[in-house]
PDB file of C-alpha atoms in Angstrom:
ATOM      1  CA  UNK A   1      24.298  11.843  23.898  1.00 53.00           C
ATOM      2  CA  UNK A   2      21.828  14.967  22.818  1.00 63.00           C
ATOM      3  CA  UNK A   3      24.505  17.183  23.689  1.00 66.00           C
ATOM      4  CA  UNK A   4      27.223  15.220  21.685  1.00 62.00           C
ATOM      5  CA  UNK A   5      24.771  15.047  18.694  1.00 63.00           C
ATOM      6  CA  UNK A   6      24.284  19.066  19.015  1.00 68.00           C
ATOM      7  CA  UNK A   7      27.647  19.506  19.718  1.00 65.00           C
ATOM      8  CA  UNK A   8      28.656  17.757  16.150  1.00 62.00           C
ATOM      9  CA  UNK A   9      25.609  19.374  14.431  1.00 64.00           C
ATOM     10  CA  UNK A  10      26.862  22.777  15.363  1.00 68.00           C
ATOM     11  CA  UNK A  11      30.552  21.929  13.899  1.00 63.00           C
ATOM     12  CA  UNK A  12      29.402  20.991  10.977  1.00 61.00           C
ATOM     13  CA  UNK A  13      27.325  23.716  10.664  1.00 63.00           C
ATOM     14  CA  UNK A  14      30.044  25.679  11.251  1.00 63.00           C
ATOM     15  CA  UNK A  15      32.620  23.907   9.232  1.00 59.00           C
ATOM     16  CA  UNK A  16      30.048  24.041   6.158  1.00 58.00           C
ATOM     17  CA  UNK A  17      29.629  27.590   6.371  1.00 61.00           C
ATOM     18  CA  UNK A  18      33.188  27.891   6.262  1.00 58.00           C
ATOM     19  CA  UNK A  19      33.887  25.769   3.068  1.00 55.00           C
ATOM     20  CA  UNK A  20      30.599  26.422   1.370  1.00 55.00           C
ATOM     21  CA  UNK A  21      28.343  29.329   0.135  1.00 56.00           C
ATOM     22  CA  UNK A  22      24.389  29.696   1.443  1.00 58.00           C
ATOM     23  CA  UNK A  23      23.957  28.465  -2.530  1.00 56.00           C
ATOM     24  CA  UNK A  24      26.044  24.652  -1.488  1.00 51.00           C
ATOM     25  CA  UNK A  25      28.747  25.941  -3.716  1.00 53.00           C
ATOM     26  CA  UNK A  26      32.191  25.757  -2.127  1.00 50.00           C
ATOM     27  CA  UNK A  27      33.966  28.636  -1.508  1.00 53.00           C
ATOM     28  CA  UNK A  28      36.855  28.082  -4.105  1.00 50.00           C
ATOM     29  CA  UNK A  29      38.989  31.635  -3.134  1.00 52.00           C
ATOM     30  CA  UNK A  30      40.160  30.134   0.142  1.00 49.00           C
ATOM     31  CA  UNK A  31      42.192  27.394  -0.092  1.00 48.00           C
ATOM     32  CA  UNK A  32      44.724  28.269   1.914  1.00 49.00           C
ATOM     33  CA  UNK A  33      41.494  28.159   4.919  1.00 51.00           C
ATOM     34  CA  UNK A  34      41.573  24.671   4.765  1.00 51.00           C
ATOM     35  CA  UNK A  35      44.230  23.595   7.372  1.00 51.00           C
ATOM     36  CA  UNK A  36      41.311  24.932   9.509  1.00 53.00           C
ATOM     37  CA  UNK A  37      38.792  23.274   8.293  1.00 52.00           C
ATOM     38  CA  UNK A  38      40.574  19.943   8.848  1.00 52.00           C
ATOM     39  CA  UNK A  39      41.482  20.395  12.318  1.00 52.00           C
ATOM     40  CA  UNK A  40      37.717  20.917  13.053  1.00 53.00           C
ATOM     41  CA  UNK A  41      36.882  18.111  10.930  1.00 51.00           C
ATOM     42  CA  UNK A  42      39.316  16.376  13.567  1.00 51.00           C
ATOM     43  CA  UNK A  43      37.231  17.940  15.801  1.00 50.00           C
ATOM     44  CA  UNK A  44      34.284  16.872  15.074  1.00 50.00           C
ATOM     45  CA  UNK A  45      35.448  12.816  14.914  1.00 51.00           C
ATOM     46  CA  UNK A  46      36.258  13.483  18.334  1.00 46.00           C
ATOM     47  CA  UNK A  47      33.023  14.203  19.170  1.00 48.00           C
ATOM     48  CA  UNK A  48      31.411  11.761  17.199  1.00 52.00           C
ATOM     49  CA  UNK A  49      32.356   8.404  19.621  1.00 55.00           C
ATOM     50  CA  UNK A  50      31.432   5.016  19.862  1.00 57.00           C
ATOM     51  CA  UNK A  51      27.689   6.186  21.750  1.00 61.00           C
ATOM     52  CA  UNK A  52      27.351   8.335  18.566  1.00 67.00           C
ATOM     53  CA  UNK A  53      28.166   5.580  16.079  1.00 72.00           C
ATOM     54  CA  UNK A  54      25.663   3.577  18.269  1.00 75.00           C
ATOM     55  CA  UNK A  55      22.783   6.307  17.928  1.00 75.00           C
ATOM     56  CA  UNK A  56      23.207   6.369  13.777  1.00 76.00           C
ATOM     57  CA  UNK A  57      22.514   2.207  13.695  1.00 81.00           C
ATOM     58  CA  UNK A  58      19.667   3.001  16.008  1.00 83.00           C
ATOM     59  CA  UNK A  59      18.461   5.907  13.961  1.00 82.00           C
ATOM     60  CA  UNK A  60      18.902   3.585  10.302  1.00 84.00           C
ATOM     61  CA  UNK A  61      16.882   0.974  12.530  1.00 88.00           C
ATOM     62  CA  UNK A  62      14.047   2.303  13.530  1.00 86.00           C
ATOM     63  CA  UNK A  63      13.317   5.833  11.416  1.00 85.00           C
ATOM     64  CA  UNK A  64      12.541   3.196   8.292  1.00 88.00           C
ATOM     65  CA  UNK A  65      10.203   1.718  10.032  1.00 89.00           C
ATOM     66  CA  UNK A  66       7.867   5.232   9.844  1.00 88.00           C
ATOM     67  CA  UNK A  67       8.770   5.362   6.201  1.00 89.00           C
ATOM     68  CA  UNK A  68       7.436   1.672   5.141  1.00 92.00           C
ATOM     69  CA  UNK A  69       4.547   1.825   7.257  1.00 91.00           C
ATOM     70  CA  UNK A  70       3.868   5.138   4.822  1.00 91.00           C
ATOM     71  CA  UNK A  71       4.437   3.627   1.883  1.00 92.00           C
ATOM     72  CA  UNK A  72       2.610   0.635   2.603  1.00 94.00           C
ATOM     73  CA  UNK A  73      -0.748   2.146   3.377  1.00 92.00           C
ATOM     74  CA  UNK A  74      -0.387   3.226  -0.457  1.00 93.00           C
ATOM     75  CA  UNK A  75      -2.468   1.436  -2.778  1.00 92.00           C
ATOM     76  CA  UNK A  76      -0.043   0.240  -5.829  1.00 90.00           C
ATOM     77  CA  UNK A  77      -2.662   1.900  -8.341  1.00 92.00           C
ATOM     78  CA  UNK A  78      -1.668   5.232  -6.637  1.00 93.00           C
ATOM     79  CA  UNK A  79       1.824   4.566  -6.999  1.00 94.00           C
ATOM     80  CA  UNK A  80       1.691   6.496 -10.351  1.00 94.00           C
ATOM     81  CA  UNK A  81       0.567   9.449  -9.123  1.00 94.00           C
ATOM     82  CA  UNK A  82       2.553  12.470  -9.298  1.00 92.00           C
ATOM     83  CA  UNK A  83       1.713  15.969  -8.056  1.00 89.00           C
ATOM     84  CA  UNK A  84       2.877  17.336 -11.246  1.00 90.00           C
ATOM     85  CA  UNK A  85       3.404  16.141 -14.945  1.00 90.00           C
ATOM     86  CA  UNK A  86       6.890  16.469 -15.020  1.00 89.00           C
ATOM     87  CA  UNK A  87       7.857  15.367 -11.315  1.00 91.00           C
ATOM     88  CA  UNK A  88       8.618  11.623 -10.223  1.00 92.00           C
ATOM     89  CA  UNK A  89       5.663   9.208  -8.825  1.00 93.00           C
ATOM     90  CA  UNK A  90       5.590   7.987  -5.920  1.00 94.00           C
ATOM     91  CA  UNK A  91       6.952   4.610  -7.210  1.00 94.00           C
ATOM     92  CA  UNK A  92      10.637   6.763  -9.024  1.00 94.00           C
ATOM     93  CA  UNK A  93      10.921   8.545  -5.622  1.00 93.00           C
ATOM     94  CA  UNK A  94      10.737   5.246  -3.476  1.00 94.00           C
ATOM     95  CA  UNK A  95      13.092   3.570  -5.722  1.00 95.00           C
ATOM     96  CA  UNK A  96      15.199   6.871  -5.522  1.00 93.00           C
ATOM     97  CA  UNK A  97      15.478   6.320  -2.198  1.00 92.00           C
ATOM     98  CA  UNK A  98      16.828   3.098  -2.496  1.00 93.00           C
ATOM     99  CA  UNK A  99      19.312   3.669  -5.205  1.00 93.00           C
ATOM    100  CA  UNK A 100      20.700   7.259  -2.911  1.00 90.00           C
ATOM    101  CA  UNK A 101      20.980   4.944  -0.008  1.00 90.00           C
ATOM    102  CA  UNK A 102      22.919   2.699  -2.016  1.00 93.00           C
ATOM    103  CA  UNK A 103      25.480   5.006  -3.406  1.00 90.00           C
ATOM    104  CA  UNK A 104      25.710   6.776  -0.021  1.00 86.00           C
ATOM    105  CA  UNK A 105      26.461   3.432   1.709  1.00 88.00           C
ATOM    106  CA  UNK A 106      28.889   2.661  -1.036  1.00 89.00           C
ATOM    107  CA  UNK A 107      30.788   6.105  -0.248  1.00 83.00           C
ATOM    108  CA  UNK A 108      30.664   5.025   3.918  1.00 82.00           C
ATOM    109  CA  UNK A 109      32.202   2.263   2.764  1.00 86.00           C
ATOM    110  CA  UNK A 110      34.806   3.579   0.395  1.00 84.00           C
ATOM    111  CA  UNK A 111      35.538   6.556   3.284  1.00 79.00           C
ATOM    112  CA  UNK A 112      35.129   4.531   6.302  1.00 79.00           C
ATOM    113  CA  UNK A 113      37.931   1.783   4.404  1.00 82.00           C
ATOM    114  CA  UNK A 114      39.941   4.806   3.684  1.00 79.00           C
ATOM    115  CA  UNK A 115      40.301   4.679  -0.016  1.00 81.00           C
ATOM    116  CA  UNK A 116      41.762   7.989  -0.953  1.00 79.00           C
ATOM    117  CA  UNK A 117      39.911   7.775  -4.240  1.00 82.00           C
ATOM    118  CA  UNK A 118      37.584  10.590  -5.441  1.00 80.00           C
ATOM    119  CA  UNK A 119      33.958   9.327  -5.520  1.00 79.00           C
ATOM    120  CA  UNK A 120      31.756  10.175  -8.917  1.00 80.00           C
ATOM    121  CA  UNK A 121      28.645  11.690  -8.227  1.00 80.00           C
ATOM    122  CA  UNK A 122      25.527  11.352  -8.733  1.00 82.00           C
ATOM    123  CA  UNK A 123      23.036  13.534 -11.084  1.00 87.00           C
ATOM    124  CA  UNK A 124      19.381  12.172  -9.785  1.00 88.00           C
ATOM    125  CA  UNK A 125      17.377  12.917 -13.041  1.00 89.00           C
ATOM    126  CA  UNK A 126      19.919  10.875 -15.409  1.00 91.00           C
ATOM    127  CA  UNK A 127      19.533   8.324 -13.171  1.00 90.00           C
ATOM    128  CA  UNK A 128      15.884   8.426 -13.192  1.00 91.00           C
ATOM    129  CA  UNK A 129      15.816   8.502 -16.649  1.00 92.00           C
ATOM    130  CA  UNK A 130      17.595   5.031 -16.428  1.00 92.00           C
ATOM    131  CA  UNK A 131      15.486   3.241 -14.352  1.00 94.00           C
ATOM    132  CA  UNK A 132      12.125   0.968 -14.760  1.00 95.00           C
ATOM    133  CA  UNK A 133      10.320   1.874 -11.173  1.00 96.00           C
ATOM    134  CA  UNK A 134       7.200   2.270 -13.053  1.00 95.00           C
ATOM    135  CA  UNK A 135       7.228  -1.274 -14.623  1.00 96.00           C
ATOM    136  CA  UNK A 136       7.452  -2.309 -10.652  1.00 96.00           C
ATOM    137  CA  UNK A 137       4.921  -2.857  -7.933  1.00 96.00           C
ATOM    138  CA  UNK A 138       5.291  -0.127  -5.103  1.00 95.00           C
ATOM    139  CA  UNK A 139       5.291  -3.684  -2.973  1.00 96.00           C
ATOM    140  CA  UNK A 140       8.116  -4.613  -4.595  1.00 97.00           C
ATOM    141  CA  UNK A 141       9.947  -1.316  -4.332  1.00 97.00           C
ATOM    142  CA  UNK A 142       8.869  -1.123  -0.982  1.00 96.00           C
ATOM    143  CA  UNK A 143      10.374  -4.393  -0.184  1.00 97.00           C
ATOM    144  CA  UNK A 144      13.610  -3.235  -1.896  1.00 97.00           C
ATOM    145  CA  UNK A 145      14.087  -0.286   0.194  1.00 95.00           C
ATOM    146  CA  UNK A 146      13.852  -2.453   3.567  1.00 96.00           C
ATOM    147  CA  UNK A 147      16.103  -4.566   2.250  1.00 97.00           C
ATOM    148  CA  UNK A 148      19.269  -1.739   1.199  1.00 96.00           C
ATOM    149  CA  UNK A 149      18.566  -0.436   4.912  1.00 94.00           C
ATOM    150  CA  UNK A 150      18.960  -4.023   6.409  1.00 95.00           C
ATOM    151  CA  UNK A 151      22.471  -3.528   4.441  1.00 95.00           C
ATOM    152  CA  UNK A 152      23.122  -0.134   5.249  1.00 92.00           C
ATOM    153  CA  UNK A 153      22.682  -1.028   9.314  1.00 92.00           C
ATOM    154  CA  UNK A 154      25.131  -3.927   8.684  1.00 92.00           C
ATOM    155  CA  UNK A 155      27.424  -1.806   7.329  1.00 90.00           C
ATOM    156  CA  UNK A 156      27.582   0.655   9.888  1.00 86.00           C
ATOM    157  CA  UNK A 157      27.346  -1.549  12.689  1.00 86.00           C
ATOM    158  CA  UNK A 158      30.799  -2.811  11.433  1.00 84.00           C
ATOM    159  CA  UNK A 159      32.371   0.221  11.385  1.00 81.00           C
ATOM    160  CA  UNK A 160      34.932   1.267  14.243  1.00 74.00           C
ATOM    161  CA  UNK A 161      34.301   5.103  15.624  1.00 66.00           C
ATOM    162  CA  UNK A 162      37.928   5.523  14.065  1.00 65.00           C
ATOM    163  CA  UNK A 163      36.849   4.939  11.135  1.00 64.00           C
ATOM    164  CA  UNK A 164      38.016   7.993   8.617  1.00 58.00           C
ATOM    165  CA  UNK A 165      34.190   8.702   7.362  1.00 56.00           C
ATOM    166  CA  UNK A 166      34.656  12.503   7.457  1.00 44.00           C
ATOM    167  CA  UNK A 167      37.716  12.421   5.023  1.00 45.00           C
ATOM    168  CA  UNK A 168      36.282  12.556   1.405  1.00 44.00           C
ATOM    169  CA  UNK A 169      36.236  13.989  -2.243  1.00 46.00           C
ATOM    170  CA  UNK A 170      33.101  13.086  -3.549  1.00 48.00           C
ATOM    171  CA  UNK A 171      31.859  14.797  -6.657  1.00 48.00           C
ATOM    172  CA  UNK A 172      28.216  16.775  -6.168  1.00 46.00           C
TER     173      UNK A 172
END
């Protein structure tokens, strides 16, 4: 299974370089490059089986775990705290997390249901600016985290290893 796992790693890798600049912006000159690109992105779903589907769920399952037993030995009057004056407290960044989860789970969904649709994207600090984490308890958005990964694993524990979640446009 490690050598599936660095097997896909290193096609992506590859496949990313190919598409995208060191910067994340896509290479737009080569379109015509992108016949290519798709047959490794075939490639890749090949290599990403049932086993590998299997290792994600456990991943979602048990990597949270680490994360709330972080966040929980914070005491809620630190939750406020950020490391500078214009950056996000602890509390934003936890309910960050939950809302990035969200929308990525939404695009598995939308991808792994093969809706052809483009998917909007997401610009972090607008959505910041539209929240009310600070008028919670970090309990609370602790609590709400767990609970968008308990979705998340359901989610991907009903998807099939055919499922088409490597054929996307989703907006940066």
């Amino acid at each position: 299974l490690r050598q599936e796992h660095a097997r896909a790693r290193e096609l992506l890798t590859r496949v990313l370089s190919e598409i995208a600049m060191p910067t994340g912006e896509a290479r737009t000159e080569d379109f015509a490059g992108l016949r290519a690109v798709d047959a490794k992105v075939r490639e890749i779903r090949l290599v990403l089986t049932e086993a590998g589907l299997t290792a994600l769920v456990s991943a979602l399952e048990t990597d949270i775990g680490k994360t709330l037993d972080l966040l929980r030995g914070v005491p809620d009057a630190k939750a406020g705290h950020r490391y500078a004056p214009e950056k996000w407290s602890i509390r934003e960044v936890v309910g960050h997390l939950a809302d990035t989860e969200r929308i990525m789970s939404y695009r598995a969904l939308s991808i792994g249901r093969g809706d052809p649709a483009p998917l909007p994207g997401m610009e972090p600090d607008d959505w910041m600016a539209g929240s009310t984490f600070e008028a919670c308890s970090l309990t609370d958005l602790v609590t709400e985290l767990e609970n968008v990964r308990r979705c998340t694993v359901s989610l991907f524990r009903h998807f099939s290893p055919e499922a088409p979640l490597f054929r996307c446009v989703a907006m940066p």
